[in-house]
GROMACS .gro file of N, CA and C in nm:
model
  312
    1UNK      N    1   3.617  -3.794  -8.149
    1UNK     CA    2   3.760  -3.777  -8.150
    1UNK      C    3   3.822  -3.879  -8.245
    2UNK      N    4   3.941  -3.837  -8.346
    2UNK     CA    5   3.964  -3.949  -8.408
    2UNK      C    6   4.066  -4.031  -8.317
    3UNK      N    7   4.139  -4.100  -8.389
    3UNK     CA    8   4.275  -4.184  -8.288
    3UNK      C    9   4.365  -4.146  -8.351
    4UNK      N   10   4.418  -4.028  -8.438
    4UNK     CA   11   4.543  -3.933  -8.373
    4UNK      C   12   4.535  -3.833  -8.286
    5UNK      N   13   4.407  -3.762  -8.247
    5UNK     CA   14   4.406  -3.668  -8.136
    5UNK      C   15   4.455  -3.768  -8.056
    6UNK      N   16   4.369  -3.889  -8.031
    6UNK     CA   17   4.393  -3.960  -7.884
    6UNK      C   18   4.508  -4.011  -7.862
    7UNK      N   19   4.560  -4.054  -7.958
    7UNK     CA   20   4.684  -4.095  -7.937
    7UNK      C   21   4.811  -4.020  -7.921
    8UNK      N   22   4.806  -3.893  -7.990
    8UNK     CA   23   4.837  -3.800  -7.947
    8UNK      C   24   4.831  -3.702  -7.766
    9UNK      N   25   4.726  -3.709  -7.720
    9UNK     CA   26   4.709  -3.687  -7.617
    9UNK      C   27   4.761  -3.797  -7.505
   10UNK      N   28   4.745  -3.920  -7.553
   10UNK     CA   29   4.802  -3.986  -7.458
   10UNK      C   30   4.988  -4.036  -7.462
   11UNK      N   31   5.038  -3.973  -7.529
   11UNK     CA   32   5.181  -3.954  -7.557
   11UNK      C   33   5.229  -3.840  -7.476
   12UNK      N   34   5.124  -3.723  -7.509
   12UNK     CA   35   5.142  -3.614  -7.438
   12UNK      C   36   5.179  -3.630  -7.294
   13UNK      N   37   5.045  -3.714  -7.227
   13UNK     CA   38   5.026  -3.732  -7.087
   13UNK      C   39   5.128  -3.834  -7.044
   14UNK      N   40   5.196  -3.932  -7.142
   14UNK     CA   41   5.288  -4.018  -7.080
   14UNK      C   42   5.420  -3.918  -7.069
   15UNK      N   43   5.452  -3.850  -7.167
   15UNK     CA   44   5.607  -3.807  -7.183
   15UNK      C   45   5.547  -3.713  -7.005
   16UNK      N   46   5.486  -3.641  -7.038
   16UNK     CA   47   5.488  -3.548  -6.903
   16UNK      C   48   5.514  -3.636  -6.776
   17UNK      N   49   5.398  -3.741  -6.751
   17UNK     CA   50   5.421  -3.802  -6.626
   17UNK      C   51   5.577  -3.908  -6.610
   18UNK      N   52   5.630  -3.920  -6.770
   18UNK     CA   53   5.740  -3.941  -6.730
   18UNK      C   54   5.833  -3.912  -6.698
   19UNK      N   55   5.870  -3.797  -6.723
   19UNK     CA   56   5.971  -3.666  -6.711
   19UNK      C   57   5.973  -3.617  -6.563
   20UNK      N   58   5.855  -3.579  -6.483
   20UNK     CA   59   5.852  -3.572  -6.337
   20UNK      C   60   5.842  -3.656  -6.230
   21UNK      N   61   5.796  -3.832  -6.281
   21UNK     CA   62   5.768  -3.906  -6.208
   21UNK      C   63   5.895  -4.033  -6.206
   22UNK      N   64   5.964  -4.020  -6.319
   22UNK     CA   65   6.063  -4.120  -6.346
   22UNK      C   66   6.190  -4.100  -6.250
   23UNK      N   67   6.257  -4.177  -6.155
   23UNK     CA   68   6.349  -4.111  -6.090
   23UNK      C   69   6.466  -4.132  -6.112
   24UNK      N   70   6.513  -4.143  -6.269
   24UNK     CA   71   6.620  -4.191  -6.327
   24UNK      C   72   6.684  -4.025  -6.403
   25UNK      N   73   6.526  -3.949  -6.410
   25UNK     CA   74   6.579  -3.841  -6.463
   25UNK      C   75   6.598  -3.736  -6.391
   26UNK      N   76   6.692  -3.677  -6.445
   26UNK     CA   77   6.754  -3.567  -6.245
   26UNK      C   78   6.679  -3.427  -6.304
   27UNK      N   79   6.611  -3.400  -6.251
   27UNK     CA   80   6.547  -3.287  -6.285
   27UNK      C   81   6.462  -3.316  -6.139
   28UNK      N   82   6.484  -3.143  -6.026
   28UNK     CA   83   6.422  -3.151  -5.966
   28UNK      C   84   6.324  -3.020  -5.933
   29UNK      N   85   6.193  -3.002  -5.911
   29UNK     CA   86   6.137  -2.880  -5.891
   29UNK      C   87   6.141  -2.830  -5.777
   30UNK      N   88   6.118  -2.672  -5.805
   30UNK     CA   89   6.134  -2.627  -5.602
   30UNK      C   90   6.010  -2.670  -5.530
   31UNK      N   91   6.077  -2.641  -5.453
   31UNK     CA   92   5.996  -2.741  -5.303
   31UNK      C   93   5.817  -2.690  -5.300
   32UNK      N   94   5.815  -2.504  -5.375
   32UNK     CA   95   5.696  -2.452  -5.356
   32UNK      C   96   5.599  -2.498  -5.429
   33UNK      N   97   5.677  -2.513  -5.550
   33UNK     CA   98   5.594  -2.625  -5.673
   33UNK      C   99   5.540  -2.712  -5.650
   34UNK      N  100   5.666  -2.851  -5.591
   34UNK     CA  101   5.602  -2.944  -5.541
   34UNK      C  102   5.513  -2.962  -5.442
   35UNK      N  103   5.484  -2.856  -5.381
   35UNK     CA  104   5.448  -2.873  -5.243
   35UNK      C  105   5.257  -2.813  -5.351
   36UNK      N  106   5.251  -2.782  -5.408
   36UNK     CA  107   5.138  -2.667  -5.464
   36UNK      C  108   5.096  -2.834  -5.557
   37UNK      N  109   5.139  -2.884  -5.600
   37UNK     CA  110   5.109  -2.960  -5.703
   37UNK      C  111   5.048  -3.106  -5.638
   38UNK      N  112   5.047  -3.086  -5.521
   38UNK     CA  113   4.975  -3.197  -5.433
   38UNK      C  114   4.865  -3.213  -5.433
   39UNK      N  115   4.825  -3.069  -5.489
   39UNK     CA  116   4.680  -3.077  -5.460
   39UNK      C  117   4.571  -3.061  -5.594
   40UNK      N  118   4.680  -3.080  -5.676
   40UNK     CA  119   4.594  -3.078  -5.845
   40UNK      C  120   4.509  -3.214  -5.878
   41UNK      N  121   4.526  -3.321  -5.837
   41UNK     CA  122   4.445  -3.446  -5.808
   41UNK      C  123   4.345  -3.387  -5.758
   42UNK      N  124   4.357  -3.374  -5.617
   42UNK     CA  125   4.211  -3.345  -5.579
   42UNK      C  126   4.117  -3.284  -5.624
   43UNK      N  127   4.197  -3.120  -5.691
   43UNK     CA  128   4.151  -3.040  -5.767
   43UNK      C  129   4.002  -3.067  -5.918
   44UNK      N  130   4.056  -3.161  -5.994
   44UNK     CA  131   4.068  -3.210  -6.110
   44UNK      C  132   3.984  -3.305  -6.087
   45UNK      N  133   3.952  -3.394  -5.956
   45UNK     CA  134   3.830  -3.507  -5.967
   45UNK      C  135   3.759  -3.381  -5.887
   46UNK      N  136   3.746  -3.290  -5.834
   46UNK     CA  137   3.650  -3.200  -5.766
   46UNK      C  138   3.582  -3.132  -5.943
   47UNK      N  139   3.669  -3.107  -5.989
   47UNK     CA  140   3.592  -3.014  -6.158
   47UNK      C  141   3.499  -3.133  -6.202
   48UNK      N  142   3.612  -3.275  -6.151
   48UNK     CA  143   3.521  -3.353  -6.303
   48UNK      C  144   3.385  -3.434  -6.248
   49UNK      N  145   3.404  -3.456  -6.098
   49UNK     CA  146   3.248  -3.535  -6.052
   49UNK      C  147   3.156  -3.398  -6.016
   50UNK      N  148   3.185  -3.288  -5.990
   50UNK     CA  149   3.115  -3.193  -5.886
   50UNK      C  150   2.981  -3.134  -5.991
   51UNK      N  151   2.962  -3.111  -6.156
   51UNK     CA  152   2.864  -3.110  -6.188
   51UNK      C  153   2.776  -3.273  -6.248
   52UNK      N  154   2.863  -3.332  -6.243
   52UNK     CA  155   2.805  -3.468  -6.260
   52UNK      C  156   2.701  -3.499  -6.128
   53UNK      N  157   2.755  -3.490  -6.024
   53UNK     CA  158   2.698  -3.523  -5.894
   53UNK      C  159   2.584  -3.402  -5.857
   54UNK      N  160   2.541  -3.279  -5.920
   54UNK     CA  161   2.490  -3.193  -5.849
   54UNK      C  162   2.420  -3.123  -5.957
   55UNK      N  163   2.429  -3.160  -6.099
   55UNK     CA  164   2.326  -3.131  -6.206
   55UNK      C  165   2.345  -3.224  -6.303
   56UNK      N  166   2.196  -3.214  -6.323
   56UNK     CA  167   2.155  -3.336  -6.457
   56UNK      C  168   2.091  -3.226  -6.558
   57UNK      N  169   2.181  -3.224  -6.653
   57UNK     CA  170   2.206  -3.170  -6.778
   57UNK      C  171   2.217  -3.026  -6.719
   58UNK      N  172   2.120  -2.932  -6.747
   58UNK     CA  173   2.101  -2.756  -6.752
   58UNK      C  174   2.018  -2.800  -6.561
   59UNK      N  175   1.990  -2.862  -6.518
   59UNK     CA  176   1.923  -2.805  -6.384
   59UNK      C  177   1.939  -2.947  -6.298
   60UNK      N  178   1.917  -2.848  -6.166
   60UNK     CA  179   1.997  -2.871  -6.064
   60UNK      C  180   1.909  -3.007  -6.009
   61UNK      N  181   2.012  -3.137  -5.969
   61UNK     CA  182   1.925  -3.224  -5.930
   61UNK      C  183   1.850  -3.214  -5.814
   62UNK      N  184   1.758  -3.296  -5.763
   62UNK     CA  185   1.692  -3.333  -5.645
   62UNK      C  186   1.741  -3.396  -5.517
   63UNK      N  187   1.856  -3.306  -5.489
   63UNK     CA  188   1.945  -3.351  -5.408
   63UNK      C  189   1.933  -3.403  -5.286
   64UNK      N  190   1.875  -3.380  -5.172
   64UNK     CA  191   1.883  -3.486  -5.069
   64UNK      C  192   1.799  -3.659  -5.129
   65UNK      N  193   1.788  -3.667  -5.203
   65UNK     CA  194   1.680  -3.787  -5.262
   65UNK      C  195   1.787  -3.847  -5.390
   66UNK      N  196   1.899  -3.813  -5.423
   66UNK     CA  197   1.883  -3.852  -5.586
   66UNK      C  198   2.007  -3.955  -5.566
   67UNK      N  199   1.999  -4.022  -5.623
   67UNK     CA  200   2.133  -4.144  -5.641
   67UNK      C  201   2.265  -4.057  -5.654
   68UNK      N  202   2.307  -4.003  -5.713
   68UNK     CA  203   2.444  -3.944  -5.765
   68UNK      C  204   2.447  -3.860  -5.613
   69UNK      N  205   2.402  -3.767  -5.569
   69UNK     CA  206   2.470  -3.724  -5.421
   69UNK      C  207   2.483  -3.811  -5.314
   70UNK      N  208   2.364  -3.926  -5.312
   70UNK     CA  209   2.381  -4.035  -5.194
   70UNK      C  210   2.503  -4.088  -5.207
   71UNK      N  211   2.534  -4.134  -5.340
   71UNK     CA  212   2.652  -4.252  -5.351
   71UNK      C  213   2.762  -4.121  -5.329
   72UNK      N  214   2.821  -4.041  -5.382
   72UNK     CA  215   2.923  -3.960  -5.368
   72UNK      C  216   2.925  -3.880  -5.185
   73UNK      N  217   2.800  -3.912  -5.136
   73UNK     CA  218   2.828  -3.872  -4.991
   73UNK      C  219   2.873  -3.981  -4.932
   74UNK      N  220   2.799  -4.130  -4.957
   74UNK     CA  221   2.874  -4.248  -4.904
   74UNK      C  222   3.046  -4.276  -4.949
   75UNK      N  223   3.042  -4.217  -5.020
   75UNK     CA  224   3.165  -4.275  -5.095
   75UNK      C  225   3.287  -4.161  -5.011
   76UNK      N  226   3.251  -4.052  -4.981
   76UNK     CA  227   3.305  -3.933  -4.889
   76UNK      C  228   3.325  -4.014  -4.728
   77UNK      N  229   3.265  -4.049  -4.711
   77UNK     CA  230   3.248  -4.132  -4.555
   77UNK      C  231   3.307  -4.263  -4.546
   78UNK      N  232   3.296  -4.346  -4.681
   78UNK     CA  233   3.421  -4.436  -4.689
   78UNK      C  234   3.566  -4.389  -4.675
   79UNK      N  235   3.568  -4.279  -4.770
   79UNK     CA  236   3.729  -4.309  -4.775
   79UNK      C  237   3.755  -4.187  -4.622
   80UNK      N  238   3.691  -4.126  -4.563
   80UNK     CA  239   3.693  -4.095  -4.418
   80UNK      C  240   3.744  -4.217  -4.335
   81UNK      N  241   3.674  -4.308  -4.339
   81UNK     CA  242   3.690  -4.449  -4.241
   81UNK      C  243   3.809  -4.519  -4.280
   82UNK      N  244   3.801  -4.540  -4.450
   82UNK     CA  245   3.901  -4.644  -4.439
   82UNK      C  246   3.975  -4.561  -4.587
   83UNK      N  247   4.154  -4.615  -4.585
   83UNK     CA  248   4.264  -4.544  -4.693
   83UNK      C  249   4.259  -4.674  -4.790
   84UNK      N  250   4.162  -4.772  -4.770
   84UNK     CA  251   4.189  -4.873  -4.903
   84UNK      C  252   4.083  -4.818  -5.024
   85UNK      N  253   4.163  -4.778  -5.113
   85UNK     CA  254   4.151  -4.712  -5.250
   85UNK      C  255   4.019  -4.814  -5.322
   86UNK      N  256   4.055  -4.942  -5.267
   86UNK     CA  257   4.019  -5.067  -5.439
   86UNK      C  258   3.880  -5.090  -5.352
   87UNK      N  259   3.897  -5.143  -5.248
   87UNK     CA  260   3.717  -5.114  -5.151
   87UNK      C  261   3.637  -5.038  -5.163
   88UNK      N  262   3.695  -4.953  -5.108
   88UNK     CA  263   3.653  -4.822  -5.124
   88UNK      C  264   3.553  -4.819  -5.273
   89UNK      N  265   3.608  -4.802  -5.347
   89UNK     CA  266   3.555  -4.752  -5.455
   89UNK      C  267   3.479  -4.895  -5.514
   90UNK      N  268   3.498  -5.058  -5.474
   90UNK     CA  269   3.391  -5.121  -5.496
   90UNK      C  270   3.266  -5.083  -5.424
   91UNK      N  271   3.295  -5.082  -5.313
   91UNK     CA  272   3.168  -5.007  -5.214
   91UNK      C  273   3.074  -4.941  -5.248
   92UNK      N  274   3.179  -4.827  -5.305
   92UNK     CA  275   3.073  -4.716  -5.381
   92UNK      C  276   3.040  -4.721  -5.504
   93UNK      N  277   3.109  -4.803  -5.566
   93UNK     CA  278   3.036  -4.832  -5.733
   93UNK      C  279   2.872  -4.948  -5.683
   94UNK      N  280   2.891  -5.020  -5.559
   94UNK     CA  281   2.783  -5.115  -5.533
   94UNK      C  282   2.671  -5.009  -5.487
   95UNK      N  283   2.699  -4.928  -5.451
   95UNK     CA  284   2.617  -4.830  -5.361
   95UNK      C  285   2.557  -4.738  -5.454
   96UNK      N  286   2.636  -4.719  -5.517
   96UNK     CA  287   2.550  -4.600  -5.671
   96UNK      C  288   2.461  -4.709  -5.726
   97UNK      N  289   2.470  -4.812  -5.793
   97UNK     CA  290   2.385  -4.904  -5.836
   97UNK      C  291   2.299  -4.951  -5.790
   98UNK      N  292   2.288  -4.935  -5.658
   98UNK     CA  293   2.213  -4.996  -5.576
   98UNK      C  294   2.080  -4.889  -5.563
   99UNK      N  295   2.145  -4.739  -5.503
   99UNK     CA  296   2.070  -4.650  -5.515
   99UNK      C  297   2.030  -4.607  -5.632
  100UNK      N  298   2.068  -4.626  -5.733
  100UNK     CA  299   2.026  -4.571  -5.849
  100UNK      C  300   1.899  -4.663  -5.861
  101UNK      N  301   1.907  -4.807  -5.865
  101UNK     CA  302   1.830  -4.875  -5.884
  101UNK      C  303   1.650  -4.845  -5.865
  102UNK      N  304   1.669  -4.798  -5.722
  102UNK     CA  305   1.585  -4.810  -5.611
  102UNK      C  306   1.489  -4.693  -5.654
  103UNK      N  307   1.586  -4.583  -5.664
  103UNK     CA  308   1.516  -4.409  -5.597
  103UNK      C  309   1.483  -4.387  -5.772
  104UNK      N  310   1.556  -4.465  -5.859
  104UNK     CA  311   1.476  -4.382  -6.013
  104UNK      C  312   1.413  -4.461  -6.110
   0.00000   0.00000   0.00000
C-alpha cells in the first residue's frame, strides 16, 4: 500500500467516526439504525479473527490442540468473567504466547 491510499483511508475513517460520534454535531439517526449498528463491532472482529483462529493458510487447523483456538477460547472465558478490556487482553496476549510456545 502506498501512504496516499493510507492516508487517505484513514481520513476517510476519521471524518466518518467524526460526524456520528462527535456530539457537537446535531445530526441524529433513527433509533432502528442505531439500535442495528451495535452490533457491527462484534460483527467485524468475528470476520477478522474467525479464519485466523480456525485456518492456517488453505486448511483447516488442528483444533482442539493448536495455540490460536486455545488462546481465543481462553480469551472468550475471560472477557465472560471479567468487563476489564486492558487485562483481559494482557491475559490473552500472555496466554497465546505461552501456548504457542509450548504446543508448536
Amino acid at each position: 500500500m502506498t501512504w496516499t491510499l493510507l492516508l487517505s483511508l484513514a481520513l476517510i475513517v476519521f471524518i466518518n467516526r467524526y460526524f456520528f460520534l462527535e456530539p457537537k454535531v446535531d445530526f441524529k439517526l433513527p433509533r432502528l439504525i442505531g439500535h442495528m449498528l451495535q452490533y457491527s463491532a462484534p460483527c467485524l472482529l468475528t470476520a477478522i479473527c474467525a479464519p485466523i483462529v480456525f485456518f492456517n493458510g488453505n486448511t483447516l487447523r488442528n483444533l482442539p490442540l493448536d495455540a490460536y483456538f486455545l488462546a481465543a477460547m481462553i480469551c472468550v472465558i475471560l472477557a465472560l468473567i471479567s468487563k476489564k478490556i486492558l487485562i483481559n487482553l494482557a491475559l490473552s496476549l500472555v496466554c497465546f504466547y505461552v501456548l504457542y510456545y509450548f504446543l508448536n
